[in-house]
Coordinates of N, CA and C in Angstrom, one line a residue:
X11 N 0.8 -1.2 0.0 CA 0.0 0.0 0.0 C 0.9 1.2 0.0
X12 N 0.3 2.6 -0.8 CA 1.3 3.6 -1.1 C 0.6 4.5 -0.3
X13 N 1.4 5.2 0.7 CA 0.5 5.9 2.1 C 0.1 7.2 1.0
X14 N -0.6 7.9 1.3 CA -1.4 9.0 1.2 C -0.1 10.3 1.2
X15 N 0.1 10.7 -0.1 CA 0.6 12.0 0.5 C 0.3 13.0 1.6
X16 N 1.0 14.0 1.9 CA 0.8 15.1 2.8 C -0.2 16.1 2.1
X17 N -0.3 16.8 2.8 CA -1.4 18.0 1.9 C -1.1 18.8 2.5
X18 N -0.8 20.4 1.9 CA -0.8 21.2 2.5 C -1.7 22.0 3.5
X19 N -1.4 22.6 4.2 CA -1.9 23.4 5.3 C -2.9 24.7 4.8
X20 N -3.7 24.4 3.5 CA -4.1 25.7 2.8 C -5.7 25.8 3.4
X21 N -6.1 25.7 3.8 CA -7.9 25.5 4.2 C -7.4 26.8 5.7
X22 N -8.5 27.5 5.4 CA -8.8 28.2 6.5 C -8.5 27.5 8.5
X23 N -8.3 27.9 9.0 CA -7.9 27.9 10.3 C -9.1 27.2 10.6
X24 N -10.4 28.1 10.4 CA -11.9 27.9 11.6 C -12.2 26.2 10.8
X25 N -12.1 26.1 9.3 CA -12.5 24.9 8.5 C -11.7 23.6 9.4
X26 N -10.4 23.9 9.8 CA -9.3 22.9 10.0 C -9.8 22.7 11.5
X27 N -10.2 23.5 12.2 CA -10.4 23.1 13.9 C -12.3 22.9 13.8
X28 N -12.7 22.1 12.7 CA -13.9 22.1 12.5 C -13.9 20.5 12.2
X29 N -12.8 20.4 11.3 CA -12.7 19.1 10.7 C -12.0 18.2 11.5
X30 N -10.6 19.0 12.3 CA -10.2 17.8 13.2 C -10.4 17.4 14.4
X31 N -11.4 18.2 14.9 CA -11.8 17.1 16.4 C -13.2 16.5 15.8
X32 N -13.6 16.5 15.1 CA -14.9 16.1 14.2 C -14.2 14.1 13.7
X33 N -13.0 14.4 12.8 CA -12.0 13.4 12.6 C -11.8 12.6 13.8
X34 N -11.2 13.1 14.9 CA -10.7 12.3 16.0 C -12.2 11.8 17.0
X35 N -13.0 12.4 17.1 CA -14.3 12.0 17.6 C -15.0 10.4 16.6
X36 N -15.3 10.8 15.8 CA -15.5 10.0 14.5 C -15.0 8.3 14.4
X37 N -13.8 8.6 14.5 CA -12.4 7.3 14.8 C -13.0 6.6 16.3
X38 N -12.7 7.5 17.2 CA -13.2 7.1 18.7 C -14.5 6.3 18.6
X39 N -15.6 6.7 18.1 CA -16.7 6.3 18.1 C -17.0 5.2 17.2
X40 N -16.0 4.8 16.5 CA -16.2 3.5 15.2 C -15.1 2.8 16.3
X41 N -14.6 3.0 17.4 CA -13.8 2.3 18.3 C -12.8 1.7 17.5
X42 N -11.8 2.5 16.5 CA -10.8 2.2 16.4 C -9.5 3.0 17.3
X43 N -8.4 2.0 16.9 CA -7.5 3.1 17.5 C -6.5 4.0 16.7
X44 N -5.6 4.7 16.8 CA -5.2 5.8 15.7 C -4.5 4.8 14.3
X45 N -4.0 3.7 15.2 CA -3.6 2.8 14.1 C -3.9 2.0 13.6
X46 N -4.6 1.3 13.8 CA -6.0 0.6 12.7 C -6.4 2.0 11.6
X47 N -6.5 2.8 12.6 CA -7.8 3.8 11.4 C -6.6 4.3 10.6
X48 N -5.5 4.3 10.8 CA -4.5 4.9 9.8 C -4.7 4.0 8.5
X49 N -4.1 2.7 9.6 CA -4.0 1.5 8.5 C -4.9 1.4 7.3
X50 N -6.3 1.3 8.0 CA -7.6 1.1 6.7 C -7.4 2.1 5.9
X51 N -6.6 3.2 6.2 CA -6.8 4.4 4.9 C -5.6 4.9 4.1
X52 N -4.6 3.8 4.6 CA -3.2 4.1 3.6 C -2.8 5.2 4.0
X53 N -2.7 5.6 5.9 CA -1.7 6.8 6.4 C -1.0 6.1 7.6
X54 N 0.0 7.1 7.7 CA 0.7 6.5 8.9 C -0.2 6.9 10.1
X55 N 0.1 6.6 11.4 CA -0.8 7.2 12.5 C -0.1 8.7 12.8
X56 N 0.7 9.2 12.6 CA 1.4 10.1 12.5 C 0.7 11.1 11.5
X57 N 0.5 10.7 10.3 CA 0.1 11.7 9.5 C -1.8 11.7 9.9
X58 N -2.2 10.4 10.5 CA -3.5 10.7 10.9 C -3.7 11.7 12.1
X59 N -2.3 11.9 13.2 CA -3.0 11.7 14.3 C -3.1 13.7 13.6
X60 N -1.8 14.2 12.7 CA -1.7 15.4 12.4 C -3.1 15.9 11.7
X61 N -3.7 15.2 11.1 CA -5.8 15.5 10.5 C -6.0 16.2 11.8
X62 N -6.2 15.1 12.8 CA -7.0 15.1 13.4 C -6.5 16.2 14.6
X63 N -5.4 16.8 14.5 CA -5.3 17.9 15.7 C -5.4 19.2 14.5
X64 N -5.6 19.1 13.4 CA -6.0 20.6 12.4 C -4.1 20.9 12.2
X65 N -3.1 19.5 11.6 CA -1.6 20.8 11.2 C -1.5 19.9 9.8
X66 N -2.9 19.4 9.6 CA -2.6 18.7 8.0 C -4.2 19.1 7.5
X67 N -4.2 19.2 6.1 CA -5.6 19.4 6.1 C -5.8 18.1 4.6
X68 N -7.0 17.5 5.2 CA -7.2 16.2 4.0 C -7.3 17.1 2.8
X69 N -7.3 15.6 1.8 CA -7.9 16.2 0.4 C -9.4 15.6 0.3
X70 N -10.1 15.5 -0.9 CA -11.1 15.0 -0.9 C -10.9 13.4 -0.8
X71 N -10.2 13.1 -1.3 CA -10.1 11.3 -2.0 C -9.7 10.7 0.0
X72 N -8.8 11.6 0.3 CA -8.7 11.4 1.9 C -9.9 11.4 2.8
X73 N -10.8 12.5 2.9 CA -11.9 12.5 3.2 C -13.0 11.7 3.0
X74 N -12.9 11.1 1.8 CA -13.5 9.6 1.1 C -13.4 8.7 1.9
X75 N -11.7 8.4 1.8 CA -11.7 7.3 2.2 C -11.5 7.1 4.0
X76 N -11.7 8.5 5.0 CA -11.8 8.3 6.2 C -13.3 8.2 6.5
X77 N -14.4 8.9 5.3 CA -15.7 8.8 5.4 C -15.9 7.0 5.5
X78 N -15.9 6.4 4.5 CA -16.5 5.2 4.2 C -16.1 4.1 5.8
X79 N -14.3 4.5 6.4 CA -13.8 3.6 7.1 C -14.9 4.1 8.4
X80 N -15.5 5.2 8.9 CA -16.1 5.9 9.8 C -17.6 5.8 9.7
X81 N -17.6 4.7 8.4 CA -19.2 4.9 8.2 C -20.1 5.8 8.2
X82 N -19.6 7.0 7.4 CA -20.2 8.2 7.5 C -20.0 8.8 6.0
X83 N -20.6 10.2 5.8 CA -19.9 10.7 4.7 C -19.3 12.6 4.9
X84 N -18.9 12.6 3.9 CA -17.9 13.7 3.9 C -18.3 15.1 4.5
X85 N -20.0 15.1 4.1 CA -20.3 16.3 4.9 C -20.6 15.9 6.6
X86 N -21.3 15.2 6.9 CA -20.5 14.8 7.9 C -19.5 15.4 8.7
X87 N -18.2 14.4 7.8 CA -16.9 15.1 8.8 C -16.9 16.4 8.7
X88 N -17.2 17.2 7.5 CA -17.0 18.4 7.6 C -17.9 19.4 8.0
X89 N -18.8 18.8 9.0 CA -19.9 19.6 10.1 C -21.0 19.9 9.2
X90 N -21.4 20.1 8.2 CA -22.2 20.5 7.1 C -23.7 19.5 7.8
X91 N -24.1 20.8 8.0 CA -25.6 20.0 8.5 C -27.1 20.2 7.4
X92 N -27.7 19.2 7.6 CA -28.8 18.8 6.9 C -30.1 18.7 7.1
X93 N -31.3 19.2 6.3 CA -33.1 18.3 7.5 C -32.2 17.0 7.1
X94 N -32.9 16.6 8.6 CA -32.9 15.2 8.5 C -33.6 14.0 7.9
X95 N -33.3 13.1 7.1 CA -34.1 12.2 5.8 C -34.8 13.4 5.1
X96 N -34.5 14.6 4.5 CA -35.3 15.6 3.9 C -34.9 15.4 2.4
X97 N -35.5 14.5 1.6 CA -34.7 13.9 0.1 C -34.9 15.2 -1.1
X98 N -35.6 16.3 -0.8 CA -35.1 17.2 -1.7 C -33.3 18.2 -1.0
X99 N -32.6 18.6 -1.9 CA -31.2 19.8 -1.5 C -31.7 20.4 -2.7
X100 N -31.9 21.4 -2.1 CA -31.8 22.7 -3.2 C -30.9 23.2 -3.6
X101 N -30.8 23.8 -4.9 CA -29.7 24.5 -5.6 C -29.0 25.7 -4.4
X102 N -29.9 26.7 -4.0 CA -29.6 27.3 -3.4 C -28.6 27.3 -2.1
X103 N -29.2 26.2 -1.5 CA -28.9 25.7 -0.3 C -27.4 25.1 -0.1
X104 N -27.0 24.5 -1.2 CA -26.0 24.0 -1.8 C -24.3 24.6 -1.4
X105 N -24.0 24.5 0.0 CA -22.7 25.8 -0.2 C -21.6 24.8 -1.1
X106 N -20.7 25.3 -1.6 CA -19.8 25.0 -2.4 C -18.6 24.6 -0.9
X107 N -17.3 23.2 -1.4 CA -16.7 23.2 -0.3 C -15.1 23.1 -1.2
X108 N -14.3 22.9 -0.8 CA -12.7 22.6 -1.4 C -12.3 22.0 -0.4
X109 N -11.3 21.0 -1.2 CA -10.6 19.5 -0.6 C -9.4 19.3 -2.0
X110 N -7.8 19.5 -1.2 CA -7.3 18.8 -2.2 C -7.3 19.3 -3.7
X111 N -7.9 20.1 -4.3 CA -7.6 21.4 -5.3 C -8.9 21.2 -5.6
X112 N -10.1 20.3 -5.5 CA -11.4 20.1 -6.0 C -12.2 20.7 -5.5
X113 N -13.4 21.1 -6.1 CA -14.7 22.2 -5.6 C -15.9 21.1 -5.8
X114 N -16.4 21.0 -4.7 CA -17.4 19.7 -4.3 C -18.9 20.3 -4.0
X115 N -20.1 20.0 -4.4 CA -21.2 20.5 -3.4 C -22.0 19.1 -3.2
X116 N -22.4 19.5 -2.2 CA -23.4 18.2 -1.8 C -24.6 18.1 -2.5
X117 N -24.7 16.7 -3.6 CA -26.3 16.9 -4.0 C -26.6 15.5 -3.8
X118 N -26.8 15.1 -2.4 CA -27.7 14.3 -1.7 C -28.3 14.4 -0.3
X119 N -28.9 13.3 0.5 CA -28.9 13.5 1.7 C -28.1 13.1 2.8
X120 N -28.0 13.4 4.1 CA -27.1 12.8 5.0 C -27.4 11.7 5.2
X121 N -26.6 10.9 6.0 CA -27.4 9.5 6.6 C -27.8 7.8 5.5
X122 N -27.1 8.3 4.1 CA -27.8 7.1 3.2 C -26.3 6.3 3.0
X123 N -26.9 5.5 2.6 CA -25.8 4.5 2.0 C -24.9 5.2 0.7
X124 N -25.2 5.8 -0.1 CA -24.5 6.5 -1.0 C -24.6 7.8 -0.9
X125 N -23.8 8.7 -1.6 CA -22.9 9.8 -1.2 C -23.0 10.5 -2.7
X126 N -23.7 11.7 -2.9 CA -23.8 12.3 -4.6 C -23.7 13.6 -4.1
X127 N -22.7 13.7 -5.5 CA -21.5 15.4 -5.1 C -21.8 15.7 -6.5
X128 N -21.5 17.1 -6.5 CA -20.9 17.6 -7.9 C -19.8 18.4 -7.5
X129 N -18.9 17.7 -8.7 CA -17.4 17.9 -8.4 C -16.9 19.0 -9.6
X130 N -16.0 19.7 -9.6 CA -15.1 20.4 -10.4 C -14.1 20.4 -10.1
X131 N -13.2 19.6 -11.3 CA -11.8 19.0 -10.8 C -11.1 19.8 -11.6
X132 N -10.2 20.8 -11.4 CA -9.3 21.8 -12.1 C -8.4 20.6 -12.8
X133 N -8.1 21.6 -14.0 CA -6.9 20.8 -14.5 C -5.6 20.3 -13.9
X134 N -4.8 19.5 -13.6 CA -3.7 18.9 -13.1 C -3.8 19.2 -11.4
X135 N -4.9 18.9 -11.1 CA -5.4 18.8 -10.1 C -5.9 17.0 -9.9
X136 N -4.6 16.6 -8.6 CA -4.8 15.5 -8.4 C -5.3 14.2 -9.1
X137 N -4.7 14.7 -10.5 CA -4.5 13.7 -11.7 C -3.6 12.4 -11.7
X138 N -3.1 12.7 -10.0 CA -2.0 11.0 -10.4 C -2.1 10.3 -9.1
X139 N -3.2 10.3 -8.6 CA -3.7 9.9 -7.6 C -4.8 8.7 -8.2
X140 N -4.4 7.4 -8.0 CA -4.7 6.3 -7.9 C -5.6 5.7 -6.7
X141 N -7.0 5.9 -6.5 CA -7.8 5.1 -6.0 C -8.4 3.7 -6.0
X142 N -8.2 2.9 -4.7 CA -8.6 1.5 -4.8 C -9.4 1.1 -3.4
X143 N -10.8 0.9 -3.4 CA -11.2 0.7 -2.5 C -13.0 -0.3 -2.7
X144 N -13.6 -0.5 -1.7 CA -14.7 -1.4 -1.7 C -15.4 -0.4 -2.2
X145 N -16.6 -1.1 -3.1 CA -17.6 -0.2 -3.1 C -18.1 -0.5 -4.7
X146 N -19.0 0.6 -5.0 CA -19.1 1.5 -6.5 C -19.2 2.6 -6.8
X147 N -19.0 3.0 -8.1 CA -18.8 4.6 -8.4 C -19.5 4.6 -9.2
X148 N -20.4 5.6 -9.5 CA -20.7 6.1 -10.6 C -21.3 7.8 -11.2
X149 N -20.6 8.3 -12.4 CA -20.0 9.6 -12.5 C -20.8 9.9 -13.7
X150 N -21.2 11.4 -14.0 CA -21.6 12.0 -15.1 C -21.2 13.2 -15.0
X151 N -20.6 13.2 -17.0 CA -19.5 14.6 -16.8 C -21.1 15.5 -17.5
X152 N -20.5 16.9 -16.7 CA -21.9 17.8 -16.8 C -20.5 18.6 -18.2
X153 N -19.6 19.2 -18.0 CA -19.1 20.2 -18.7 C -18.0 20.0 -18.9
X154 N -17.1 20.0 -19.9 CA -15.6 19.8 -20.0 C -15.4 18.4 -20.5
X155 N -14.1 18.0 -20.5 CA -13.7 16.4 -20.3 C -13.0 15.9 -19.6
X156 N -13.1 14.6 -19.2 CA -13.2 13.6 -18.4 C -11.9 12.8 -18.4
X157 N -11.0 12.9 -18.3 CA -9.8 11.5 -18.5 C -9.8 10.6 -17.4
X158 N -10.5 9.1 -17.6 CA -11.0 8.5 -16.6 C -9.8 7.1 -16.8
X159 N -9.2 6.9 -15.7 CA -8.5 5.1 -16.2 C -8.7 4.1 -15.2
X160 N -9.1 2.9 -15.8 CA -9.9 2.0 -15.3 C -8.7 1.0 -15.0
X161 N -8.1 0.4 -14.5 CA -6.7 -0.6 -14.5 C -6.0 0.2 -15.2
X162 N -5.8 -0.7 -16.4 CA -4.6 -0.2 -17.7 C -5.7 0.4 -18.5
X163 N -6.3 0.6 -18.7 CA -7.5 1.3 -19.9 C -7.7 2.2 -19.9
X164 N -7.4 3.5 -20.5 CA -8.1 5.2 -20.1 C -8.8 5.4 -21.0
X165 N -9.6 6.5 -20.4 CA -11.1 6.8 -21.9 C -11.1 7.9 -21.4
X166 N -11.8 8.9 -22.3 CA -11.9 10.4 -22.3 C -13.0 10.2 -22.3
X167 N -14.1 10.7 -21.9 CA -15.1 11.2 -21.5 C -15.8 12.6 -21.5
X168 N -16.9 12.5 -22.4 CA -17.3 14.0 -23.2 C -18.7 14.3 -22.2
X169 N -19.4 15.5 -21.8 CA -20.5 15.7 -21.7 C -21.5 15.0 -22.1
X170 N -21.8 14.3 -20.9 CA -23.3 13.5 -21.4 C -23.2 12.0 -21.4
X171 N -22.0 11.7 -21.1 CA -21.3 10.6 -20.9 C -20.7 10.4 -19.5
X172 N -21.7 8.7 -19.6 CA -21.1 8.1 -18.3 C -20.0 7.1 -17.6
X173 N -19.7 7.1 -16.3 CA -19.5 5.8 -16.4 C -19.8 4.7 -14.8
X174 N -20.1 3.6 -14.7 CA -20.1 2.7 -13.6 C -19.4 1.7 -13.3
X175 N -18.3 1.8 -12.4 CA -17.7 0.9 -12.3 C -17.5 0.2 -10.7
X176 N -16.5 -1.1 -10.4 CA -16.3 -1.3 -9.2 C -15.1 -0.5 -8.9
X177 N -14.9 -0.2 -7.5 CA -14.2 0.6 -6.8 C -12.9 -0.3 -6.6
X178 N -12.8 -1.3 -6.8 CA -11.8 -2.2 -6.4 C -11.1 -2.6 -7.5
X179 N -11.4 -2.0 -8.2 CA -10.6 -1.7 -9.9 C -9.4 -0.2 -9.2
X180 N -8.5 -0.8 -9.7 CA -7.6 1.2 -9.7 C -8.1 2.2 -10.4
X181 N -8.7 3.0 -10.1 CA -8.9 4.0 -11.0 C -8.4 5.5 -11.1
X182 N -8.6 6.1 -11.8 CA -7.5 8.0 -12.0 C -8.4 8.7 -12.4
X183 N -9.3 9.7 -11.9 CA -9.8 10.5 -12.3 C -9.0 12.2 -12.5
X184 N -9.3 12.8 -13.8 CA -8.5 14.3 -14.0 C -9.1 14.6 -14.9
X185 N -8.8 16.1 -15.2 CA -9.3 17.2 -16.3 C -8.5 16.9 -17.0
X186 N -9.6 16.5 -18.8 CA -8.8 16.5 -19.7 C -8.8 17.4 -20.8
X187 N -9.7 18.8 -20.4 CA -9.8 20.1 -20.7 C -9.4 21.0 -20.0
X188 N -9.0 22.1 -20.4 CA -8.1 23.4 -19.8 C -8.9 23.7 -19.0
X189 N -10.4 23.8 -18.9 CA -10.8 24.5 -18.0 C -11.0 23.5 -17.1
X190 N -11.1 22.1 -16.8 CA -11.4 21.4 -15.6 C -12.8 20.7 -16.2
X191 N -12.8 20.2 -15.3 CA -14.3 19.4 -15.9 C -15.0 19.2 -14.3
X192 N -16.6 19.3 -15.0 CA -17.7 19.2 -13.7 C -18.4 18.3 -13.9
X193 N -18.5 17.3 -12.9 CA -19.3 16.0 -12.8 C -19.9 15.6 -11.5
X194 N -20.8 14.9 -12.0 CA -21.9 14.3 -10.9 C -21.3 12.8 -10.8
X195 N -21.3 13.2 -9.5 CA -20.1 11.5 -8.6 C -21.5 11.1 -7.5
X196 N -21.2 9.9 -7.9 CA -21.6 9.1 -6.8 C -21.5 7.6 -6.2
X197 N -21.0 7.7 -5.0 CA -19.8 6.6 -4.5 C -21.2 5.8 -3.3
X198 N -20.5 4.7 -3.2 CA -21.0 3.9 -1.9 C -20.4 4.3 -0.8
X199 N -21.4 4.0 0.5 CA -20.4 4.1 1.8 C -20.3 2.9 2.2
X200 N -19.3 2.0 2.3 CA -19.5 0.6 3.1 C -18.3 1.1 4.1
X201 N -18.7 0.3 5.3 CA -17.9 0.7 6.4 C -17.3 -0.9 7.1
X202 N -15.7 -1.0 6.3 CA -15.4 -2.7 6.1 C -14.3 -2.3 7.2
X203 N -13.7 -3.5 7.7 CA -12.8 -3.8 8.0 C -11.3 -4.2 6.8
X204 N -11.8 -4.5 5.3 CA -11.3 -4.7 4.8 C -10.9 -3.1 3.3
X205 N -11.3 -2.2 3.8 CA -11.9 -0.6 3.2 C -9.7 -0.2 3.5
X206 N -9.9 0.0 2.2 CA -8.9 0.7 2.1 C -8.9 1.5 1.0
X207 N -7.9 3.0 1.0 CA -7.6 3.7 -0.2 C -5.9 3.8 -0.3
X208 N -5.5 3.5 -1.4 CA -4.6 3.6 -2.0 C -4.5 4.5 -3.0
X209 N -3.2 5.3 -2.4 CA -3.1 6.7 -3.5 C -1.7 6.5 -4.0
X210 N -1.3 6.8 -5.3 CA -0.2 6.5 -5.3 C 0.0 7.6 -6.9
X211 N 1.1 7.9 -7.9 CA 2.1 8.7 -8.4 C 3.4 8.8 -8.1
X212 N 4.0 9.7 -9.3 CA 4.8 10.2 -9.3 C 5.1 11.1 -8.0
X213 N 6.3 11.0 -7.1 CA 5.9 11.7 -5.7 C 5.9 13.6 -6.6
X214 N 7.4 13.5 -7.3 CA 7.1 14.9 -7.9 C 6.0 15.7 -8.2
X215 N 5.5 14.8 -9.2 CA 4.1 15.4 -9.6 C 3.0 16.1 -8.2
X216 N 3.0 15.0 -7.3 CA 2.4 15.1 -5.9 C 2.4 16.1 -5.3
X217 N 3.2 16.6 -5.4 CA 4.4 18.0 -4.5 C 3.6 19.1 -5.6
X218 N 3.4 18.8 -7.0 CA 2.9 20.1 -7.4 C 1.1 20.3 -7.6
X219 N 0.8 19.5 -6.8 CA -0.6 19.5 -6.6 C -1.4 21.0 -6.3

């Protein structure tokens, strides 16, 4: 397993002391310990225990994959409150979030088994970041294109085009247009014992995230 890069310290102060006792509460309450819950997510306990005091700030795919091991999802950890079982989100209502260079809004509810975002992933934004974990995915590009790779297979992906696949495939999501591309994601939450994410690249590339 290829641990999780570092991430910079760029998220606001109030967002970071929002997210990491939120993080460390979360872990406590799924009754793991710092190192199991590192383990299931491809970090050291070191770089978890730094989340969870606010001197690292996740990315999204991190967030992901501490949501699913926590049985929870991403707004969730990031305090973002919701009516409860209330199956309409309005446009409005919708705040916009960042993680990791991506601009995310919530368009589902709290509390379900699956997790539906719309994402805008800037160009060469976290393009070499390799995900592997339980579950399924499934994505529709609204604007731009898509460079999607499945194992060894990549396909570009136009507006209006989908795709579904298992999570336990490697897969690369990035912008394969200048401007970035915006898509409607939607992941499972299973909360396994056997839930891992694997991130992996070029470390260079990583560093210019």
């Amino acid at each position: 397993m290829t641990e999780l890069p570092d991430e910079p310290t760029g998220a606001p102060p109030d967002e970071l002391s929002t997210v990491a006792p939120r993080l460390r509460d979360l872990r406590r309450r799924s009754g793991l310990t710092l190192e199991t819950a590192a383990r299931l997510v491809g970090l050291s306990p070191a770089h978890l225990s730094r989340l969870e005091t606010g001197r690292r700030q996740p990315s999204l795919p991190m967030l992901l994959a501490l949501a699913r091991t926590y049985g929870t999802t991403v707004s969730d950890l990031l305090g973002e409150t919701a009516a409860e079982r209330d199956p309409i989100v309005r446009a409005g209502r919708a705040e916009p979030s960042e993680a990791g260079g991506w601009t995310y809004w919530t368009a589902g509810g709290a509390g379900r088994a699956m997790q539906a975002l719309r994402v805008l992933v800037p160009q060469r934004a976290q393009g070499d970041l390799v995900r592997v974990h339980p579950g399924e995915e499934w994505l529709y590009v609204l604007k731009g294109r898509l460079r999607l790779t499945l194992g060894a297979a990549v396909q570009v992906l136009e507006p209006g085009d989908a795709a579904h696949f298992d999570s336990l495939t490697p897969h690369r999501i990035s912008a394969a247009s200048q401007g970035g591309v915006e898509l409607l994601f939607v992941h499972t939450l299973l909360q396994s014992g056997a839930a891992e994410l694997c991130l992996g690249g070029d470390d260079t590339r990583r560093r210019g995230l």
